[in-house]
Amino acid sequence: MSLIDPTSVDHAILSRRSIRRFLPTPIPQATVEAILDVSARAPSGTNMQPWQAYAVAGAERDRLCAAVVEAFDAGSTEPTQEVPYYPDRFFEPYLGRRRTVGWALYSTLGIARGEDAKMQAQHRRNFLFFDAPVGLVFTIHRDLATGSWLDYGMFLQNVMTAARARGLDTCPQAAWARYHSVMRPVLGIPPEAVVVCGMALGYADPDAPENTLQTERVPARDFTTFQGFID
Ligand SMILES: Cc1cc2nc3c(=O)[nH]c(=O)nc-3n(C[C@H](O)[C@H](O)[C@H](O)COP(=O)(O)O)c2cc1C
């Protein structure tokens, strides 16, 4: 039993994990809209509210997935992500953390080093929203500055936390951004918009091995310099 009050904000934050296999249980539009309405209470510099979202379900979700899976299978990644999410070259301590989570995920699936085809197959599942019934795609105006991307992160965390409050799970997905040129005509994303990321939304499959992954965090005392406290 959790020691944290299940109705608390801490519980919603701590119970969020990236879920990579969902049940087909549909989610009503009203639920998705309520999550996005709550999330839009995120702060943003001068209240600019830089977020734009596309929420797809049913046939529209399938249409988006089919288009991107086709591009993925054809080996097409051009043009790549417009605003890089990752550095060109990983370095420590980030490289080590990245490797740790990657291998931890693959080991839940019984994928060993060198099994590239199986890794590719797992990566491909991003473009099925990991079977989630609802897909979210988030965009931002390309002329906005770094501050708005910071605001965006707060909004996205709200989406994932508000989903938890409703018993729903998520997986934020940078993978989609590489396929923005395929997604644009399907979703009607205008040229001035940059795809920030996708997000799977639904009920977690409790029996899926990949959903057992528990990631670690560096404790606050290791990334914080505390100064001036007297207690
Ligand atoms: C913006 C963003 C993009 C991500 N993109 C992907 C992705 O494309 N595919 C994926 O499987 N996980 C993706 N993740 C999930 C991370 O791997 C995950 O958050 C991290 O390993 C910590 O695990 P946790 O979310 O379960 O706490 C992304 C996370 C964030 C915040």
PDB file of C-alpha atoms and ligand atoms in Angstrom:
ATOM      1  CA  MET A   1       0.000   0.000   0.000  1.00  0.00           C
ATOM      2  CA  SER A   2       1.278   3.449  -0.866  1.00  0.00           C
ATOM      3  CA  LEU A   3       2.156   5.643   2.101  1.00  0.00           C
ATOM      4  CA  ILE A   4       1.195   8.646   0.030  1.00  0.00           C
ATOM      5  CA  ASP A   5      -2.430   9.795   0.088  1.00  0.00           C
ATOM      6  CA  PRO A   6      -3.804   8.429  -3.213  1.00  0.00           C
ATOM      7  CA  THR A   7      -5.659  11.685  -3.842  1.00  0.00           C
ATOM      8  CA  SER A   8      -2.505  13.790  -3.469  1.00  0.00           C
ATOM      9  CA  VAL A   9      -0.548  15.578  -6.151  1.00  0.00           C
ATOM     10  CA  ASP A  10       2.558  13.620  -5.099  1.00  0.00           C
ATOM     11  CA  HIS A  11       0.714  10.379  -5.782  1.00  0.00           C
ATOM     12  CA  ALA A  12      -0.308  11.509  -9.254  1.00  0.00           C
ATOM     13  CA  ILE A  13       3.292  12.535 -10.008  1.00  0.00           C
ATOM     14  CA  LEU A  14       4.874   9.408  -8.524  1.00  0.00           C
ATOM     15  CA  SER A  15       2.448   6.986 -10.159  1.00  0.00           C
ATOM     16  CA  ARG A  16       3.244   8.317 -13.645  1.00  0.00           C
ATOM     17  CA  ARG A  17       5.548   6.156 -15.674  1.00  0.00           C
ATOM     18  CA  SER A  18       6.031   5.944 -19.395  1.00  0.00           C
ATOM     19  CA  ILE A  19       3.648   3.196 -20.490  1.00  0.00           C
ATOM     20  CA  ARG A  20       4.462   1.329 -23.684  1.00  0.00           C
ATOM     21  CA  ARG A  21       1.519  -1.024 -24.066  1.00  0.00           C
ATOM     22  CA  PHE A  22      -2.094   0.102 -23.707  1.00  0.00           C
ATOM     23  CA  LEU A  23      -5.492  -1.574 -23.583  1.00  0.00           C
ATOM     24  CA  PRO A  24      -7.892  -0.785 -26.446  1.00  0.00           C
ATOM     25  CA  THR A  25     -10.484   0.702 -24.014  1.00  0.00           C
ATOM     26  CA  PRO A  26     -11.700   3.894 -25.724  1.00  0.00           C
ATOM     27  CA  ILE A  27     -11.410   7.303 -24.054  1.00  0.00           C
ATOM     28  CA  PRO A  28     -14.286   9.779 -24.542  1.00  0.00           C
ATOM     29  CA  GLN A  29     -13.473  13.128 -26.135  1.00  0.00           C
ATOM     30  CA  ALA A  30     -14.831  14.874 -23.000  1.00  0.00           C
ATOM     31  CA  THR A  31     -12.144  13.167 -20.880  1.00  0.00           C
ATOM     32  CA  VAL A  32      -9.351  14.212 -23.237  1.00  0.00           C
ATOM     33  CA  GLU A  33     -10.732  17.743 -23.352  1.00  0.00           C
ATOM     34  CA  ALA A  34     -10.937  17.927 -19.538  1.00  0.00           C
ATOM     35  CA  ILE A  35      -7.303  16.799 -19.259  1.00  0.00           C
ATOM     36  CA  LEU A  36      -6.192  19.435 -21.762  1.00  0.00           C
ATOM     37  CA  ASP A  37      -8.301  22.150 -20.070  1.00  0.00           C
ATOM     38  CA  VAL A  38      -6.703  21.404 -16.686  1.00  0.00           C
ATOM     39  CA  SER A  39      -3.253  21.240 -18.293  1.00  0.00           C
ATOM     40  CA  ALA A  40      -3.664  24.648 -19.901  1.00  0.00           C
ATOM     41  CA  ARG A  41      -3.614  26.112 -16.380  1.00  0.00           C
ATOM     42  CA  ALA A  42       0.166  25.696 -16.675  1.00  0.00           C
ATOM     43  CA  PRO A  43       2.007  28.994 -16.278  1.00  0.00           C
ATOM     44  CA  SER A  44       3.646  30.564 -19.305  1.00  0.00           C
ATOM     45  CA  GLY A  45       5.741  33.688 -19.696  1.00  0.00           C
ATOM     46  CA  THR A  46       3.345  36.657 -20.101  1.00  0.00           C
ATOM     47  CA  ASN A  47       0.559  34.043 -20.347  1.00  0.00           C
ATOM     48  CA  MET A  48       1.439  33.333 -24.001  1.00  0.00           C
ATOM     49  CA  GLN A  49       0.140  29.745 -23.787  1.00  0.00           C
ATOM     50  CA  PRO A  50       2.339  28.448 -26.629  1.00  0.00           C
ATOM     51  CA  TRP A  51       0.707  24.997 -26.870  1.00  0.00           C
ATOM     52  CA  GLN A  52      -1.289  23.671 -29.821  1.00  0.00           C
ATOM     53  CA  ALA A  53      -2.599  20.111 -29.712  1.00  0.00           C
ATOM     54  CA  TYR A  54      -4.070  17.520 -32.073  1.00  0.00           C
ATOM     55  CA  ALA A  55      -6.011  14.706 -30.400  1.00  0.00           C
ATOM     56  CA  VAL A  56      -6.819  11.699 -32.579  1.00  0.00           C
ATOM     57  CA  ALA A  57      -8.904   8.593 -31.929  1.00  0.00           C
ATOM     58  CA  GLY A  58     -10.534   5.872 -33.999  1.00  0.00           C
ATOM     59  CA  ALA A  59     -10.125   6.077 -37.770  1.00  0.00           C
ATOM     60  CA  GLU A  60      -8.171   9.364 -37.610  1.00  0.00           C
ATOM     61  CA  ARG A  61      -5.681   7.846 -35.185  1.00  0.00           C
ATOM     62  CA  ASP A  62      -5.324   4.810 -37.439  1.00  0.00           C
ATOM     63  CA  ARG A  63      -4.799   7.042 -40.482  1.00  0.00           C
ATOM     64  CA  LEU A  64      -1.981   8.950 -38.780  1.00  0.00           C
ATOM     65  CA  CYS A  65      -0.344   5.746 -37.537  1.00  0.00           C
ATOM     66  CA  ALA A  66      -0.564   4.092 -40.962  1.00  0.00           C
ATOM     67  CA  ALA A  67       1.064   7.063 -42.710  1.00  0.00           C
ATOM     68  CA  VAL A  68       3.986   7.264 -40.293  1.00  0.00           C
ATOM     69  CA  VAL A  69       4.486   3.495 -40.018  1.00  0.00           C
ATOM     70  CA  GLU A  70       4.672   3.383 -43.821  1.00  0.00           C
ATOM     71  CA  ALA A  71       7.366   6.095 -43.815  1.00  0.00           C
ATOM     72  CA  PHE A  72       9.221   4.324 -40.995  1.00  0.00           C
ATOM     73  CA  ASP A  73       9.132   0.982 -42.833  1.00  0.00           C
ATOM     74  CA  ALA A  74      10.402   2.689 -45.981  1.00  0.00           C
ATOM     75  CA  GLY A  75      13.367   3.916 -43.969  1.00  0.00           C
ATOM     76  CA  SER A  76      12.362   7.530 -44.443  1.00  0.00           C
ATOM     77  CA  THR A  77      13.504   9.909 -41.715  1.00  0.00           C
ATOM     78  CA  GLU A  78      14.052  12.938 -43.956  1.00  0.00           C
ATOM     79  CA  PRO A  79      13.696  15.704 -43.120  1.00  0.00           C
ATOM     80  CA  THR A  80      14.492  14.887 -39.523  1.00  0.00           C
ATOM     81  CA  GLN A  81      13.316  16.651 -36.394  1.00  0.00           C
ATOM     82  CA  GLU A  82      13.271  20.412 -36.975  1.00  0.00           C
ATOM     83  CA  VAL A  83      14.308  21.410 -33.464  1.00  0.00           C
ATOM     84  CA  PRO A  84      16.700  18.833 -32.003  1.00  0.00           C
ATOM     85  CA  TYR A  85      15.542  17.215 -28.796  1.00  0.00           C
ATOM     86  CA  TYR A  86      18.824  15.432 -28.147  1.00  0.00           C
ATOM     87  CA  PRO A  87      22.429  16.662 -28.460  1.00  0.00           C
ATOM     88  CA  ASP A  88      24.400  15.530 -31.530  1.00  0.00           C
ATOM     89  CA  ARG A  89      26.876  13.817 -29.238  1.00  0.00           C
ATOM     90  CA  PHE A  90      25.861  12.324 -25.895  1.00  0.00           C
ATOM     91  CA  PHE A  91      28.262  12.758 -22.987  1.00  0.00           C
ATOM     92  CA  GLU A  92      28.378  11.791 -19.322  1.00  0.00           C
ATOM     93  CA  PRO A  93      26.419  11.637 -17.121  1.00  0.00           C
ATOM     94  CA  TYR A  94      23.627  11.741 -19.726  1.00  0.00           C
ATOM     95  CA  LEU A  95      25.037   9.037 -21.954  1.00  0.00           C
ATOM     96  CA  GLY A  96      25.162   6.550 -19.079  1.00  0.00           C
ATOM     97  CA  ARG A  97      21.626   7.317 -17.972  1.00  0.00           C
ATOM     98  CA  ARG A  98      20.368   6.972 -21.538  1.00  0.00           C
ATOM     99  CA  ARG A  99      22.058   3.589 -21.933  1.00  0.00           C
ATOM    100  CA  THR A 100      20.750   2.380 -18.569  1.00  0.00           C
ATOM    101  CA  VAL A 101      17.123   3.096 -19.413  1.00  0.00           C
ATOM    102  CA  GLY A 102      17.462   1.703 -22.926  1.00  0.00           C
ATOM    103  CA  TRP A 103      18.856  -1.613 -21.735  1.00  0.00           C
ATOM    104  CA  ALA A 104      16.377  -1.773 -18.865  1.00  0.00           C
ATOM    105  CA  LEU A 105      13.497  -1.420 -21.323  1.00  0.00           C
ATOM    106  CA  TYR A 106      14.918  -4.026 -23.705  1.00  0.00           C
ATOM    107  CA  SER A 107      15.550  -6.478 -20.867  1.00  0.00           C
ATOM    108  CA  THR A 108      11.850  -6.344 -19.838  1.00  0.00           C
ATOM    109  CA  LEU A 109      11.158  -7.524 -23.398  1.00  0.00           C
ATOM    110  CA  GLY A 110      13.907 -10.137 -23.463  1.00  0.00           C
ATOM    111  CA  ILE A 111      15.801  -8.212 -26.154  1.00  0.00           C
ATOM    112  CA  ALA A 112      19.546  -8.800 -25.939  1.00  0.00           C
ATOM    113  CA  ARG A 113      22.442  -6.686 -27.231  1.00  0.00           C
ATOM    114  CA  GLY A 114      22.824  -7.056 -30.975  1.00  0.00           C
ATOM    115  CA  GLU A 115      19.177  -7.910 -31.597  1.00  0.00           C
ATOM    116  CA  ASP A 116      18.747  -4.841 -33.764  1.00  0.00           C
ATOM    117  CA  ALA A 117      15.622  -6.050 -35.568  1.00  0.00           C
ATOM    118  CA  LYS A 118      13.812  -6.506 -32.277  1.00  0.00           C
ATOM    119  CA  MET A 119      14.934  -3.055 -31.122  1.00  0.00           C
ATOM    120  CA  GLN A 120      13.657  -1.574 -34.363  1.00  0.00           C
ATOM    121  CA  ALA A 121      10.347  -3.365 -33.868  1.00  0.00           C
ATOM    122  CA  GLN A 122      10.039  -1.870 -30.400  1.00  0.00           C
ATOM    123  CA  HIS A 123      10.879   1.601 -31.754  1.00  0.00           C
ATOM    124  CA  ARG A 124       8.277   1.116 -34.482  1.00  0.00           C
ATOM    125  CA  ARG A 125       5.605   0.666 -31.800  1.00  0.00           C
ATOM    126  CA  ASN A 126       5.990   4.385 -31.048  1.00  0.00           C
ATOM    127  CA  PHE A 127       4.129   5.010 -34.292  1.00  0.00           C
ATOM    128  CA  LEU A 128       1.181   2.919 -33.135  1.00  0.00           C
ATOM    129  CA  PHE A 129       1.034   5.045 -29.975  1.00  0.00           C
ATOM    130  CA  PHE A 130       1.924   1.752 -28.264  1.00  0.00           C
ATOM    131  CA  ASP A 131      -1.678   0.660 -29.060  1.00  0.00           C
ATOM    132  CA  ALA A 132      -3.196   3.547 -27.078  1.00  0.00           C
ATOM    133  CA  PRO A 133      -6.690   4.505 -28.285  1.00  0.00           C
ATOM    134  CA  VAL A 134      -5.843   8.216 -28.200  1.00  0.00           C
ATOM    135  CA  GLY A 135      -2.870   9.898 -29.793  1.00  0.00           C
ATOM    136  CA  LEU A 136      -1.840  13.436 -28.953  1.00  0.00           C
ATOM    137  CA  VAL A 137       0.453  15.527 -31.118  1.00  0.00           C
ATOM    138  CA  PHE A 138       1.787  18.811 -29.789  1.00  0.00           C
ATOM    139  CA  THR A 139       3.080  21.691 -31.869  1.00  0.00           C
ATOM    140  CA  ILE A 140       4.542  25.134 -31.251  1.00  0.00           C
ATOM    141  CA  HIS A 141       4.935  28.196 -33.488  1.00  0.00           C
ATOM    142  CA  ARG A 142       8.433  28.114 -34.947  1.00  0.00           C
ATOM    143  CA  ASP A 143       9.081  31.808 -34.192  1.00  0.00           C
ATOM    144  CA  LEU A 144       8.687  31.364 -30.444  1.00  0.00           C
ATOM    145  CA  ALA A 145      11.795  31.373 -28.246  1.00  0.00           C
ATOM    146  CA  THR A 146      13.321  28.930 -25.740  1.00  0.00           C
ATOM    147  CA  GLY A 147      11.153  30.289 -22.914  1.00  0.00           C
ATOM    148  CA  SER A 148       8.027  29.066 -24.651  1.00  0.00           C
ATOM    149  CA  TRP A 149       9.540  25.569 -24.902  1.00  0.00           C
ATOM    150  CA  LEU A 150      10.060  25.729 -21.138  1.00  0.00           C
ATOM    151  CA  ASP A 151       6.380  26.691 -20.711  1.00  0.00           C
ATOM    152  CA  TYR A 152       5.496  23.785 -22.984  1.00  0.00           C
ATOM    153  CA  GLY A 153       7.237  21.300 -20.706  1.00  0.00           C
ATOM    154  CA  MET A 154       5.102  22.456 -17.787  1.00  0.00           C
ATOM    155  CA  PHE A 155       1.981  22.000 -19.871  1.00  0.00           C
ATOM    156  CA  LEU A 156       3.037  18.500 -20.954  1.00  0.00           C
ATOM    157  CA  GLN A 157       3.763  17.442 -17.390  1.00  0.00           C
ATOM    158  CA  ASN A 158       0.278  18.669 -16.474  1.00  0.00           C
ATOM    159  CA  VAL A 159      -1.208  16.503 -19.226  1.00  0.00           C
ATOM    160  CA  MET A 160       0.519  13.424 -17.838  1.00  0.00           C
ATOM    161  CA  THR A 161      -0.406  14.242 -14.228  1.00  0.00           C
ATOM    162  CA  ALA A 162      -4.035  15.097 -15.036  1.00  0.00           C
ATOM    163  CA  ALA A 163      -4.258  11.794 -16.924  1.00  0.00           C
ATOM    164  CA  ARG A 164      -3.071   9.945 -13.804  1.00  0.00           C
ATOM    165  CA  ALA A 165      -5.758  11.682 -11.729  1.00  0.00           C
ATOM    166  CA  ARG A 166      -8.285   9.983 -14.044  1.00  0.00           C
ATOM    167  CA  GLY A 167      -6.639   6.557 -13.897  1.00  0.00           C
ATOM    168  CA  LEU A 168      -5.125   7.038 -17.349  1.00  0.00           C
ATOM    169  CA  ASP A 169      -1.540   6.571 -18.442  1.00  0.00           C
ATOM    170  CA  THR A 170       0.709   8.206 -21.001  1.00  0.00           C
ATOM    171  CA  CYS A 171       3.970   7.966 -22.869  1.00  0.00           C
ATOM    172  CA  PRO A 172       5.546  11.205 -24.081  1.00  0.00           C
ATOM    173  CA  GLN A 173       7.104  10.514 -27.494  1.00  0.00           C
ATOM    174  CA  ALA A 174       9.804  12.576 -29.153  1.00  0.00           C
ATOM    175  CA  ALA A 175       9.943   9.865 -31.857  1.00  0.00           C
ATOM    176  CA  TRP A 176       7.028  11.421 -33.756  1.00  0.00           C
ATOM    177  CA  ALA A 177       8.774  14.739 -34.375  1.00  0.00           C
ATOM    178  CA  ARG A 178      11.072  13.204 -37.015  1.00  0.00           C
ATOM    179  CA  TYR A 179       8.047  12.463 -39.166  1.00  0.00           C
ATOM    180  CA  HIS A 180       6.532  15.945 -39.143  1.00  0.00           C
ATOM    181  CA  SER A 181       6.439  16.138 -42.929  1.00  0.00           C
ATOM    182  CA  VAL A 182       4.326  12.952 -43.065  1.00  0.00           C
ATOM    183  CA  MET A 183       2.089  14.128 -40.232  1.00  0.00           C
ATOM    184  CA  ARG A 184       1.450  17.636 -41.606  1.00  0.00           C
ATOM    185  CA  PRO A 185      -1.004  16.730 -44.381  1.00  0.00           C
ATOM    186  CA  VAL A 186      -2.749  14.069 -42.277  1.00  0.00           C
ATOM    187  CA  LEU A 187      -3.386  16.365 -39.306  1.00  0.00           C
ATOM    188  CA  GLY A 188      -3.427  19.707 -41.140  1.00  0.00           C
ATOM    189  CA  ILE A 189      -0.416  21.063 -39.260  1.00  0.00           C
ATOM    190  CA  PRO A 190       0.427  24.489 -40.734  1.00  0.00           C
ATOM    191  CA  PRO A 191       3.951  25.310 -42.009  1.00  0.00           C
ATOM    192  CA  GLU A 192       4.660  27.751 -39.163  1.00  0.00           C
ATOM    193  CA  ALA A 193       4.197  24.999 -36.568  1.00  0.00           C
ATOM    194  CA  VAL A 194       6.969  22.699 -35.302  1.00  0.00           C
ATOM    195  CA  VAL A 195       6.044  19.270 -33.936  1.00  0.00           C
ATOM    196  CA  VAL A 196       7.225  19.166 -30.306  1.00  0.00           C
ATOM    197  CA  CYS A 197       6.307  15.555 -29.569  1.00  0.00           C
ATOM    198  CA  GLY A 198       3.556  12.996 -29.589  1.00  0.00           C
ATOM    199  CA  MET A 199       1.935  11.359 -26.578  1.00  0.00           C
ATOM    200  CA  ALA A 200       0.076   8.090 -26.148  1.00  0.00           C
ATOM    201  CA  LEU A 201      -2.952   8.264 -23.835  1.00  0.00           C
ATOM    202  CA  GLY A 202      -5.005   5.360 -22.521  1.00  0.00           C
ATOM    203  CA  TYR A 203      -5.259   2.641 -19.915  1.00  0.00           C
ATOM    204  CA  ALA A 204      -2.065   0.690 -19.246  1.00  0.00           C
ATOM    205  CA  ASP A 205      -2.036  -3.018 -20.064  1.00  0.00           C
ATOM    206  CA  PRO A 206      -1.288  -4.443 -16.608  1.00  0.00           C
ATOM    207  CA  ASP A 207       0.106  -7.688 -18.070  1.00  0.00           C
ATOM    208  CA  ALA A 208       2.647  -6.164 -20.453  1.00  0.00           C
ATOM    209  CA  PRO A 209       6.288  -6.834 -19.475  1.00  0.00           C
ATOM    210  CA  GLU A 210       7.451  -3.467 -20.863  1.00  0.00           C
ATOM    211  CA  ASN A 211       5.106  -1.738 -18.417  1.00  0.00           C
ATOM    212  CA  THR A 212       7.043  -3.151 -15.456  1.00  0.00           C
ATOM    213  CA  LEU A 213       9.971  -0.827 -16.197  1.00  0.00           C
ATOM    214  CA  GLN A 214      10.827   1.334 -13.183  1.00  0.00           C
ATOM    215  CA  THR A 215      13.334   4.076 -13.903  1.00  0.00           C
ATOM    216  CA  GLU A 216      15.657   5.629 -11.367  1.00  0.00           C
ATOM    217  CA  ARG A 217      16.297   9.218 -10.381  1.00  0.00           C
ATOM    218  CA  VAL A 218      19.254  11.018  -8.901  1.00  0.00           C
ATOM    219  CA  PRO A 219      18.196  12.254  -5.428  1.00  0.00           C
ATOM    220  CA  ALA A 220      17.771  15.984  -4.816  1.00  0.00           C
ATOM    221  CA  ARG A 221      20.844  16.153  -2.591  1.00  0.00           C
ATOM    222  CA  ASP A 222      22.981  15.016  -5.513  1.00  0.00           C
ATOM    223  CA  PHE A 223      21.767  17.678  -7.954  1.00  0.00           C
ATOM    224  CA  THR A 224      21.073  20.554  -5.537  1.00  0.00           C
ATOM    225  CA  THR A 225      23.471  22.867  -3.763  1.00  0.00           C
ATOM    226  CA  PHE A 226      21.670  23.748  -0.532  1.00  0.00           C
ATOM    227  CA  GLN A 227      22.866  26.969   1.025  1.00  0.00           C
ATOM    228  CA  GLY A 228      21.856  29.000   4.096  1.00  0.00           C
ATOM    229  CA  PHE A 229      19.511  26.506   5.779  1.00  0.00           C
ATOM    230  CA  ILE A 230      19.726  26.497   9.586  1.00  0.00           C
ATOM    231  CA  ASP A 231      17.668  23.353  10.418  1.00  0.00           C
TER     232      ASP A 231
HETATM  233  C1  LIG B   1       9.711  14.784 -24.190  1.00  0.00           C
HETATM  234  C2  LIG B   1       9.907  13.304 -24.033  1.00  0.00           C
HETATM  235  C3  LIG B   1      10.030  12.498 -25.141  1.00  0.00           C
HETATM  236  C4  LIG B   1      10.126  11.102 -25.018  1.00  0.00           C
HETATM  237  N1  LIG B   1      10.160  10.330 -26.142  1.00  0.00           N
HETATM  238  C5  LIG B   1      10.027   8.994 -26.021  1.00  0.00           C
HETATM  239  C6  LIG B   1       9.829   8.197 -27.191  1.00  0.00           C
HETATM  240  O1  LIG B   1       9.828   8.697 -28.320  1.00  0.00           O
HETATM  241  N2  LIG B   1       9.644   6.869 -27.037  1.00  0.00           N
HETATM  242  C7  LIG B   1       9.639   6.282 -25.794  1.00  0.00           C
HETATM  243  O2  LIG B   1       9.446   5.049 -25.725  1.00  0.00           O
HETATM  244  N3  LIG B   1       9.825   7.006 -24.668  1.00  0.00           N
HETATM  245  C8  LIG B   1       9.995   8.345 -24.748  1.00  0.00           C
HETATM  246  N4  LIG B   1      10.125   9.130 -23.624  1.00  0.00           N
HETATM  247  C9  LIG B   1      10.055   8.486 -22.295  1.00  0.00           C
HETATM  248  C10 LIG B   1      11.382   8.493 -21.533  1.00  0.00           C
HETATM  249  O3  LIG B   1      12.186   7.444 -21.990  1.00  0.00           O
HETATM  250  C11 LIG B   1      11.059   8.351 -20.038  1.00  0.00           C
HETATM  251  O4  LIG B   1      10.369   9.492 -19.596  1.00  0.00           O
HETATM  252  C12 LIG B   1      12.297   8.178 -19.159  1.00  0.00           C
HETATM  253  O5  LIG B   1      13.005   7.012 -19.491  1.00  0.00           O
HETATM  254  C13 LIG B   1      11.901   8.127 -17.669  1.00  0.00           C
HETATM  255  O6  LIG B   1      10.976   7.064 -17.445  1.00  0.00           O
HETATM  256  P1  LIG B   1       9.520   7.314 -16.866  1.00  0.00           P
HETATM  257  O7  LIG B   1       8.812   8.263 -17.801  1.00  0.00           O
HETATM  258  O8  LIG B   1       8.863   5.957 -16.855  1.00  0.00           O
HETATM  259  O9  LIG B   1       9.649   7.923 -15.498  1.00  0.00           O
HETATM  260  C14 LIG B   1      10.132  10.516 -23.717  1.00  0.00           C
HETATM  261  C15 LIG B   1      10.081  11.350 -22.595  1.00  0.00           C
HETATM  262  C16 LIG B   1       9.962  12.709 -22.745  1.00  0.00           C
HETATM  263  C17 LIG B   1       9.866  13.577 -21.507  1.00  0.00           C
END
